[in-house]
Coordinates of C-alpha atoms in Angstrom, one line a residue:
X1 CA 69.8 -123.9 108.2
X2 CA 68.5 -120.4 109.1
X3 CA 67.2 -119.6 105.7
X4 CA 64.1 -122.6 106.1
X5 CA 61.1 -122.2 108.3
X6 CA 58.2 -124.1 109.7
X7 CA 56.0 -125.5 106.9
X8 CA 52.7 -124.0 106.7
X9 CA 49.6 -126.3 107.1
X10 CA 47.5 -125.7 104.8
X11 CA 49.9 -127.5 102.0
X12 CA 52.8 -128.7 103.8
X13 CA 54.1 -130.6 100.6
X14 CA 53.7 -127.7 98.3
X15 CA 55.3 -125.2 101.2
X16 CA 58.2 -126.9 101.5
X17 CA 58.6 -127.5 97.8
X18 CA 58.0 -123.6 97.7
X19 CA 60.5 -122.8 100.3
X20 CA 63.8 -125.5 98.7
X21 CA 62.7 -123.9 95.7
X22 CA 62.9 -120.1 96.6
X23 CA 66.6 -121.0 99.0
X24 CA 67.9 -122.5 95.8
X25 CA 67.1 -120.4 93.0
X26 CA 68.3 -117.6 95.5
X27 CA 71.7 -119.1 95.1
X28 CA 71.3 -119.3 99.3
X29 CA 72.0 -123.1 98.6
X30 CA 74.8 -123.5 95.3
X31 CA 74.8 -125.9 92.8
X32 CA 76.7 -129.2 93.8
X33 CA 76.1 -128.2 97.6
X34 CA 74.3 -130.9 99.9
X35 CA 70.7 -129.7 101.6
X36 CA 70.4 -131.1 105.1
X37 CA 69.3 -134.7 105.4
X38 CA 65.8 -135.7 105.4
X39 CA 65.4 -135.9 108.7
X40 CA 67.2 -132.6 109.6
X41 CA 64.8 -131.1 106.6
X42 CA 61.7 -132.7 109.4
X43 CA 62.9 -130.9 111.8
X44 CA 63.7 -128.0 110.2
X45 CA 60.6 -127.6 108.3
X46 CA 58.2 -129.0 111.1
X47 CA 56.9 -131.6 108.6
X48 CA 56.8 -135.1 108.5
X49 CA 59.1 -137.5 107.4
X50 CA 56.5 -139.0 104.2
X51 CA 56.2 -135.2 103.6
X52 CA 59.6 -133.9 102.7
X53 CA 60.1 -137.4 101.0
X54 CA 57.3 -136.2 98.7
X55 CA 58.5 -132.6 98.4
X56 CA 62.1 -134.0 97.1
X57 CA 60.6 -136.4 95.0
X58 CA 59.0 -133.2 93.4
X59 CA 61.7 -131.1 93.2
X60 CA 64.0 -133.7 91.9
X61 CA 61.0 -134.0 89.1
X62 CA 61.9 -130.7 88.8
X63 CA 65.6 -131.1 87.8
X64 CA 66.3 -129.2 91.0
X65 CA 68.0 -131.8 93.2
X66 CA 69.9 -134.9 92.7
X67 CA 69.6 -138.0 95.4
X68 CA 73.0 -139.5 95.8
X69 CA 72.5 -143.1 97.2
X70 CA 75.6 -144.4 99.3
X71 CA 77.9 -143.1 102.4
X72 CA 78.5 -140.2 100.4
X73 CA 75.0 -139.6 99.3
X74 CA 72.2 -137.2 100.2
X75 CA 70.4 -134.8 98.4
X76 CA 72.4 -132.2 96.1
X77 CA 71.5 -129.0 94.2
X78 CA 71.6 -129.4 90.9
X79 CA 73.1 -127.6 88.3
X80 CA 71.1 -126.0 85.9
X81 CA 70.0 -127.4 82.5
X82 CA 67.6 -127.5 79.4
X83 CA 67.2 -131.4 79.7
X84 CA 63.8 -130.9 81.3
X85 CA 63.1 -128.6 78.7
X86 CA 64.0 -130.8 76.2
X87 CA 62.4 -134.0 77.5
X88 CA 58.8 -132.0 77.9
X89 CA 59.8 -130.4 74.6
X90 CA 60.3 -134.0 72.9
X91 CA 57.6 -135.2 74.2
X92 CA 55.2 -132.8 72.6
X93 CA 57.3 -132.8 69.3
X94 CA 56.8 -136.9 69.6
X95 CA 53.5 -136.7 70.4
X96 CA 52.5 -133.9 67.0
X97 CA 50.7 -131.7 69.4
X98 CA 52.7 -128.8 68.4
X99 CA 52.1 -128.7 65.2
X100 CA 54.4 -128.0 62.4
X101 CA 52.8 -124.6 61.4
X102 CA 53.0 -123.4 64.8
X103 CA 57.0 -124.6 65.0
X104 CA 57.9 -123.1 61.9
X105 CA 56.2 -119.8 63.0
X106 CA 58.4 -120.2 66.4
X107 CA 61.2 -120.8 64.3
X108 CA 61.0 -117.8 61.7
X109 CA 61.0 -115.3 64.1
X110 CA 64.1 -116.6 66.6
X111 CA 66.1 -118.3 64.2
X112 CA 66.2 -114.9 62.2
X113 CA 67.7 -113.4 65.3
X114 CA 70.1 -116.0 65.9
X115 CA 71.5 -115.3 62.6
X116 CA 71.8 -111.5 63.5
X117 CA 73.3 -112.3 66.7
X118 CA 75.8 -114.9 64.7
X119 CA 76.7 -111.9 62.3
X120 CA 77.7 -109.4 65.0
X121 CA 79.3 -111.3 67.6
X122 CA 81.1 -115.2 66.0
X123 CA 84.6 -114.3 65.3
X124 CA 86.3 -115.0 62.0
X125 CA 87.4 -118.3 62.5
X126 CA 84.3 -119.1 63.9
X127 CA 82.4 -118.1 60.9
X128 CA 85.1 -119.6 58.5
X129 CA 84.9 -123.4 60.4
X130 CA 81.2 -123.2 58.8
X131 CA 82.2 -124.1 55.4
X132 CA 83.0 -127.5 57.2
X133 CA 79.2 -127.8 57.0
X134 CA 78.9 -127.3 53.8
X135 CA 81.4 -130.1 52.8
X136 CA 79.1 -132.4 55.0
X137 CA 76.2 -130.9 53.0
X138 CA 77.9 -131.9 49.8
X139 CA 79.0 -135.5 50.6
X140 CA 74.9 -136.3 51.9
X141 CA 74.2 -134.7 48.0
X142 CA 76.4 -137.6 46.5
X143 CA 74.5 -140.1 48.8
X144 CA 71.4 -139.3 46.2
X145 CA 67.8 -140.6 47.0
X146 CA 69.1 -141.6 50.6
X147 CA 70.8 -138.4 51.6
X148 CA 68.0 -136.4 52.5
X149 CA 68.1 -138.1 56.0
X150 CA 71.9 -137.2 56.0
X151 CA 71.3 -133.8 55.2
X152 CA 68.5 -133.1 57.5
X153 CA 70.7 -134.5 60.0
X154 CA 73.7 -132.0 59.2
X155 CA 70.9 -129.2 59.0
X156 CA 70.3 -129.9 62.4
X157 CA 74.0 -130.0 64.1
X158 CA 74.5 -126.6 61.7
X159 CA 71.5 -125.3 63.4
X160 CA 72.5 -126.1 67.0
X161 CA 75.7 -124.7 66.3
X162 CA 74.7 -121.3 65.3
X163 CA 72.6 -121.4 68.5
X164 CA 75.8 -122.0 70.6
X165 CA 77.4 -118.8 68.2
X166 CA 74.7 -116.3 69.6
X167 CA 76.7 -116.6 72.7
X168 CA 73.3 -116.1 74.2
X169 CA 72.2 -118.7 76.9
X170 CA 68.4 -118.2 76.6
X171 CA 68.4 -118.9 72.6
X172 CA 70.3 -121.8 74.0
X173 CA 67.7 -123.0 75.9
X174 CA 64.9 -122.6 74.0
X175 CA 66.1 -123.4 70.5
X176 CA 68.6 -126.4 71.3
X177 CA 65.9 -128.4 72.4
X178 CA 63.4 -127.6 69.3
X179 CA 66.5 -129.3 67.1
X180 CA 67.4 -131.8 69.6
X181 CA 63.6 -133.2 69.1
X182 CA 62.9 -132.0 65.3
X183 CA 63.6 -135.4 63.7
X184 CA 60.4 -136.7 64.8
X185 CA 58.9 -135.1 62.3
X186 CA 61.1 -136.7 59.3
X187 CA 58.9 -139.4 58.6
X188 CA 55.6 -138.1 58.9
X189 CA 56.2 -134.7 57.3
X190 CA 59.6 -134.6 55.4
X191 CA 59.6 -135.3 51.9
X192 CA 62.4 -136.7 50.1
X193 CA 62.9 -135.4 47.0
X194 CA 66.0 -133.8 45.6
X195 CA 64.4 -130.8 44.8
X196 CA 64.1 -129.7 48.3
X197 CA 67.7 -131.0 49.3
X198 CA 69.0 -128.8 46.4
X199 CA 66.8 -126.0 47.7
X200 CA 68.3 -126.2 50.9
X201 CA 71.5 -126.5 49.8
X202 CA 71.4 -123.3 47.7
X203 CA 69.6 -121.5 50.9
X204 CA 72.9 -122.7 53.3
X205 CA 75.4 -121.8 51.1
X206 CA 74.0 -118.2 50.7
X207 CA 73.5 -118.0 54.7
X208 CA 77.0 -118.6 55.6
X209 CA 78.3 -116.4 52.7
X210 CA 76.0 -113.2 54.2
X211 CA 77.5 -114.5 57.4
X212 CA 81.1 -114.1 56.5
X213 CA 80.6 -111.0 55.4
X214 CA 78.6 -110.2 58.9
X215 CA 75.4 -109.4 56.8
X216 CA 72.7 -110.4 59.3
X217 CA 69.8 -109.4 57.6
X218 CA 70.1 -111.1 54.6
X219 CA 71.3 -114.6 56.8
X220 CA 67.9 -113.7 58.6
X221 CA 65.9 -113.1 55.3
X222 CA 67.2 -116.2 54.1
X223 CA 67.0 -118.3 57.0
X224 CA 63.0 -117.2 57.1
X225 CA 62.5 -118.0 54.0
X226 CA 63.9 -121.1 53.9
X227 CA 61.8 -122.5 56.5
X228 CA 58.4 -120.4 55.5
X229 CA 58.9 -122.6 51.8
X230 CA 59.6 -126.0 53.4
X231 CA 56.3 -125.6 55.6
X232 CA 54.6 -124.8 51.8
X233 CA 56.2 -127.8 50.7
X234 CA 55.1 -130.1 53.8
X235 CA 51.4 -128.7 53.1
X236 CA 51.4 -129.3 49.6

């Protein structure tokens, strides 16, 4: 395997994480491809045996490689994902130390964009198979007192949706996780009173109508809005 070297001393763990790193982000070595086996990796690299155990241990932290177990097993690129992104994400959202304030900030200002992105480049029937949301919005309505949850719940498919719409992959991985882990804050911080479910149902129904008629700026105005007044809400 031409493209590895001899580890340097110094840090021979952090070298050889360095070097798998660099030959598979390079796309030298493709997703679903097998690196060499450990031992070959020993020689290869000029390390020892506990060492590149250690460095795939890390890069397999890093959602890089896959260990297979078994007579077909060994140690596989992976393919690329935001479920490390998420899990760090959630764990933050789980743990409060982002706060609210500094989500909904976060959230104003690329959530706008989606929606301008969402205007320009969904296609008709994409924008029309959002009125499906707004049935689901109605029927957690009729659930009364015990449909905020329901709502909130919808909210957040609708949201992740729209994400998928921008047919952008960084949104994708940057936002989808924020909604994957937002429930967390539903019983500390999330009010139920039918005020602010009727709030947000008059704010969705206006955002997909701007959107069917591919106005972007007011979806974005709206869609600002909407989540500026519900952080007012949480801090009154």
């Amino acid at each position: 395997m031409g493209v590895l070297k001899k580890a340097k001393q110094h840090s021979l763990v952090a070298d050889v994480v360095s070097q798998v790193e660099e030959t598979i982000l390079s796309r030298r070595i493709k997703p679903g491809e097998r690196l060499p086996a450990s031992r070959d990796l020993q020689s290869i690299l000029g390390a020892s045996l506990g060492t590149i155990r250690e460095a795939v241990a890390i890069l397999e932290q890093k959602g890089l490689v896959e260990v297979k177990k078994g007579a077909k097993g060994g140690i596989f690129v992976k393919e690329a994902s935001t479920d490390s992104v998420s899990e760090g994400l959630g764990l933050l959202i789980r743990q409060l130390s982002i706060s609210y304030e500094e989500l909904a900030e976060f959230r104003q200002v690329n959530e706008a964009a989606v929606m301008r992105l969402v205007a320009r480049r969904a296609s008709d029937d994409e924008l029309s198979a959002l009125d499906d949301y707004m049935d689901d919005f109605r029927r957690a309505l009729n659930l009364g007192d015990q449909g905020w949850k329901h709502f909130l719940a919808t909210e957040v498919n609708l949201r992740k949706h729209l994400i998928e719409l921008t047919k952008n992959r960084t949104y994708n991985a940057v936002l989808r996780p924020i909604h994957d882990n937002i429930m967390a804050y539903t019983d500390k911080l999330l009010p139920g009173e039918k005020r602010l479910v009727r709030e947000a149902f008059t704010d969705w129904e206006s955002i997909i109508e701007a959107l069917k008629k591919r106005d972007g700026d007011t979806a974005a105005d709206i869609t600002s809005d909407h989540i500026g007044r519900f952080l007012n809400h949480v801090k009154e």
